[in-house]
Short mmCIF file of C-alpha atoms in Angstrom, two decimals:
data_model
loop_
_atom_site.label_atom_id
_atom_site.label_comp_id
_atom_site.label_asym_id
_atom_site.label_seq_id
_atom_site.Cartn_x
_atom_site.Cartn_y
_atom_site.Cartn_z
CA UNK A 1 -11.85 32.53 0.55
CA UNK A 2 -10.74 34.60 -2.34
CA UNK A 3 -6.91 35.73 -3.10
CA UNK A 4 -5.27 36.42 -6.21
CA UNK A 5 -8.76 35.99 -8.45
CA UNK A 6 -9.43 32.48 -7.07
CA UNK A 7 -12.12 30.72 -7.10
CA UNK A 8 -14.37 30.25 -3.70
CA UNK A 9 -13.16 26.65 -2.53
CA UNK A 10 -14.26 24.88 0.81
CA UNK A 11 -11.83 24.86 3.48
CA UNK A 12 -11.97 21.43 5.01
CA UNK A 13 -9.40 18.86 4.78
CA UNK A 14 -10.94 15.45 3.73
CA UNK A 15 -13.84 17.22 2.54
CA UNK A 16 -15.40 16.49 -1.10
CA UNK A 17 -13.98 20.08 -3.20
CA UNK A 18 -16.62 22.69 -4.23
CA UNK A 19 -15.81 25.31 -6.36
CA UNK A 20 -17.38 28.82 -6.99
CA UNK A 21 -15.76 30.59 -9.73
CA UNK A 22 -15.94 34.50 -10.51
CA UNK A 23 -14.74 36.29 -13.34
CA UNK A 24 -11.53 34.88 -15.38
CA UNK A 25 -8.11 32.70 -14.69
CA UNK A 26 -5.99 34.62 -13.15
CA UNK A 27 -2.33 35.04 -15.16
CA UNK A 28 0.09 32.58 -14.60
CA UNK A 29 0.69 29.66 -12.16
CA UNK A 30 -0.98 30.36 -8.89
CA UNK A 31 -1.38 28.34 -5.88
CA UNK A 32 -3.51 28.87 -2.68
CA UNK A 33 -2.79 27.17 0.74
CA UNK A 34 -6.81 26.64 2.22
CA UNK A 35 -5.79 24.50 5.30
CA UNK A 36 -2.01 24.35 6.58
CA UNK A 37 -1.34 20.98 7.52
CA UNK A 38 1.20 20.64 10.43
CA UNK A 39 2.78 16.86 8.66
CA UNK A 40 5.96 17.00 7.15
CA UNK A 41 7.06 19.07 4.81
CA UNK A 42 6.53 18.15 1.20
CA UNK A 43 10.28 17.98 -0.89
CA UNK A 44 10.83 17.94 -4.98
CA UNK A 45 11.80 14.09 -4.96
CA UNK A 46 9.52 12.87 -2.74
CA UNK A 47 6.64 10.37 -3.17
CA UNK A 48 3.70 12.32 -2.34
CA UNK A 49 0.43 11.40 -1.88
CA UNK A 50 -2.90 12.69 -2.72
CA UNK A 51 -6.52 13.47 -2.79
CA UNK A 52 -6.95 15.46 -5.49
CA UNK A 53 -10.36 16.90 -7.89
CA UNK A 54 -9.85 18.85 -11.31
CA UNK A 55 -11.85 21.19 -13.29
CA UNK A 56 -11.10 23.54 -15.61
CA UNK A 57 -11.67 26.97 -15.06
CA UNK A 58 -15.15 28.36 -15.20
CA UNK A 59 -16.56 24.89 -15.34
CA UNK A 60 -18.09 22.05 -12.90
CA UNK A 61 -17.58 19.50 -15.04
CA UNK A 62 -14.94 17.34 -13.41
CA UNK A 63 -12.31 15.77 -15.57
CA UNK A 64 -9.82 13.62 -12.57
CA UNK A 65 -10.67 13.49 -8.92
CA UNK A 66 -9.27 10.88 -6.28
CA UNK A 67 -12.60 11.71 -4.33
CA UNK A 68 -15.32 10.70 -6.45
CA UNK A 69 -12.84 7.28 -7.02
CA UNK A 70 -12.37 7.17 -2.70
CA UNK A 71 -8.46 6.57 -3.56
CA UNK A 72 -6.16 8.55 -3.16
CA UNK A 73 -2.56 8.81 -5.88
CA UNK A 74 0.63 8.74 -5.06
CA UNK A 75 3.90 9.56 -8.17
CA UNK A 76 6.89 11.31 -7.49
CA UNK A 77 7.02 15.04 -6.72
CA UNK A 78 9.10 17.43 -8.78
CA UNK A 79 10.89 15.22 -11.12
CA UNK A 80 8.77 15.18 -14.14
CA UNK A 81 6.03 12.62 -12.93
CA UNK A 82 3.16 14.51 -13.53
CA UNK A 83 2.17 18.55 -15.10
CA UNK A 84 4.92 21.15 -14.39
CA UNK A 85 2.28 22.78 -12.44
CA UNK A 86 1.96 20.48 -9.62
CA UNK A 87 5.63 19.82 -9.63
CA UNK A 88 6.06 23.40 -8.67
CA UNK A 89 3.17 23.96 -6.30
CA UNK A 90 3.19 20.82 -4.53
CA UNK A 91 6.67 20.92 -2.74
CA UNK A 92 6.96 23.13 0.46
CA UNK A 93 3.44 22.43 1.71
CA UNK A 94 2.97 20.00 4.64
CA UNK A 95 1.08 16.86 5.09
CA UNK A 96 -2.81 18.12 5.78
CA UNK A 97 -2.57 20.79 3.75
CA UNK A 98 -5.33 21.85 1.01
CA UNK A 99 -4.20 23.66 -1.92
CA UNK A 100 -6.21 25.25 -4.48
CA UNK A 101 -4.18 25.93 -7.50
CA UNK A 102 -4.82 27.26 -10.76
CA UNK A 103 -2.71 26.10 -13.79
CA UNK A 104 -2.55 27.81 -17.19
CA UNK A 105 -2.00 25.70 -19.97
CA UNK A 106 1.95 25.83 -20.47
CA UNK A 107 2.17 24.63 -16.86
CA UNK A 108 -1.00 21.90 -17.87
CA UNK A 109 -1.33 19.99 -20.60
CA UNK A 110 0.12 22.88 -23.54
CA UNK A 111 -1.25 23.79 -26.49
CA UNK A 112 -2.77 20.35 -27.15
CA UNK A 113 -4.72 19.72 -23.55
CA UNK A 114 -6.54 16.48 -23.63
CA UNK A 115 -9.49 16.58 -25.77
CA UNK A 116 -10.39 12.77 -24.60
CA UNK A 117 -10.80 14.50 -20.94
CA UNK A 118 -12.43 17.55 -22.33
CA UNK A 119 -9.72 19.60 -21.68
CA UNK A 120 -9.05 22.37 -24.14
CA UNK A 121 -5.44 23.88 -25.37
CA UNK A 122 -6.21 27.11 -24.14
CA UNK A 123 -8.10 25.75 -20.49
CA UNK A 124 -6.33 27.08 -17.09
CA UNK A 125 -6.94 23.96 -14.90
CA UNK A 126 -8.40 23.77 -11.39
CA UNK A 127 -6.64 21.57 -8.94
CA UNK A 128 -7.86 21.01 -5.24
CA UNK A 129 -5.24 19.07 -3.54
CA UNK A 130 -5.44 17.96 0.03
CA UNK A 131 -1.72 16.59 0.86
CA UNK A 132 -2.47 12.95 2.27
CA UNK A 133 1.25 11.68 3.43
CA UNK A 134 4.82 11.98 1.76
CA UNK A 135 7.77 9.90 1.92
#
């Protein structure tokens, strides 16, 4: 499935992520709903969580995933727990949900990134994020 210049992502809740990517990020903070779960609605404030698998754009090198560890995370959604960008994509998705969302850097890691992770100042980020449970 490909919307907004996406990459190609597998549509199967649970599932390890693969990625196909084609051409470059697209602008701005974009998220895709791959699976709608039918659990409960995700809300800012909220302890969600998580399987989750990064990349950044354009690359298979992984830098975080919850499925190659076989654990999934749980924080606090919205309030400043982790990157702006998953505070603002995560809430108003349901439980069994997989999202594939692509974060430029001001909505990542900014200008810096995180060079210890490989992750570049200028890298858009890839998130796939199946929605595990919220309470």
């Amino acid at each position: 499935m490909t919307d907004q210049g996406m990459p190609k992502v597998n549509a199967e809740f649970g599932a390890q992520p693969t990625i196909e990517f084609e051409g470059e990020a697209p602008a701005g903070l974009k998220v895709v709903e791959l699976v709608e779960g039918d659990g409960p609605l995700v809300r800012k404030g909220d302890t969600v969580t998580v399987n989750y698998h990064g990349v950044t754009w354009g690359s298979q090198s992984v830098f975080d995933s919850s499925f190659q560890r076989h654990q999934p995370a749980s924080f606090g959604i919205g309030v400043g727990q982790v990157i702006k960008g998953w505070d603002q994509t995560v809430p108003g998705h349901n439980v069994g949900s997989r999202l594939v969302v692509s974060i430029p850097p001001e909505y990542g890691y900014g200008s810096q990134g995180v060079p210890q992770a490989g992750i570049g100042g200028d890298d858009t980020l890839v998130f796939v994020i199946d929605i595990v449970s919220t309470r």
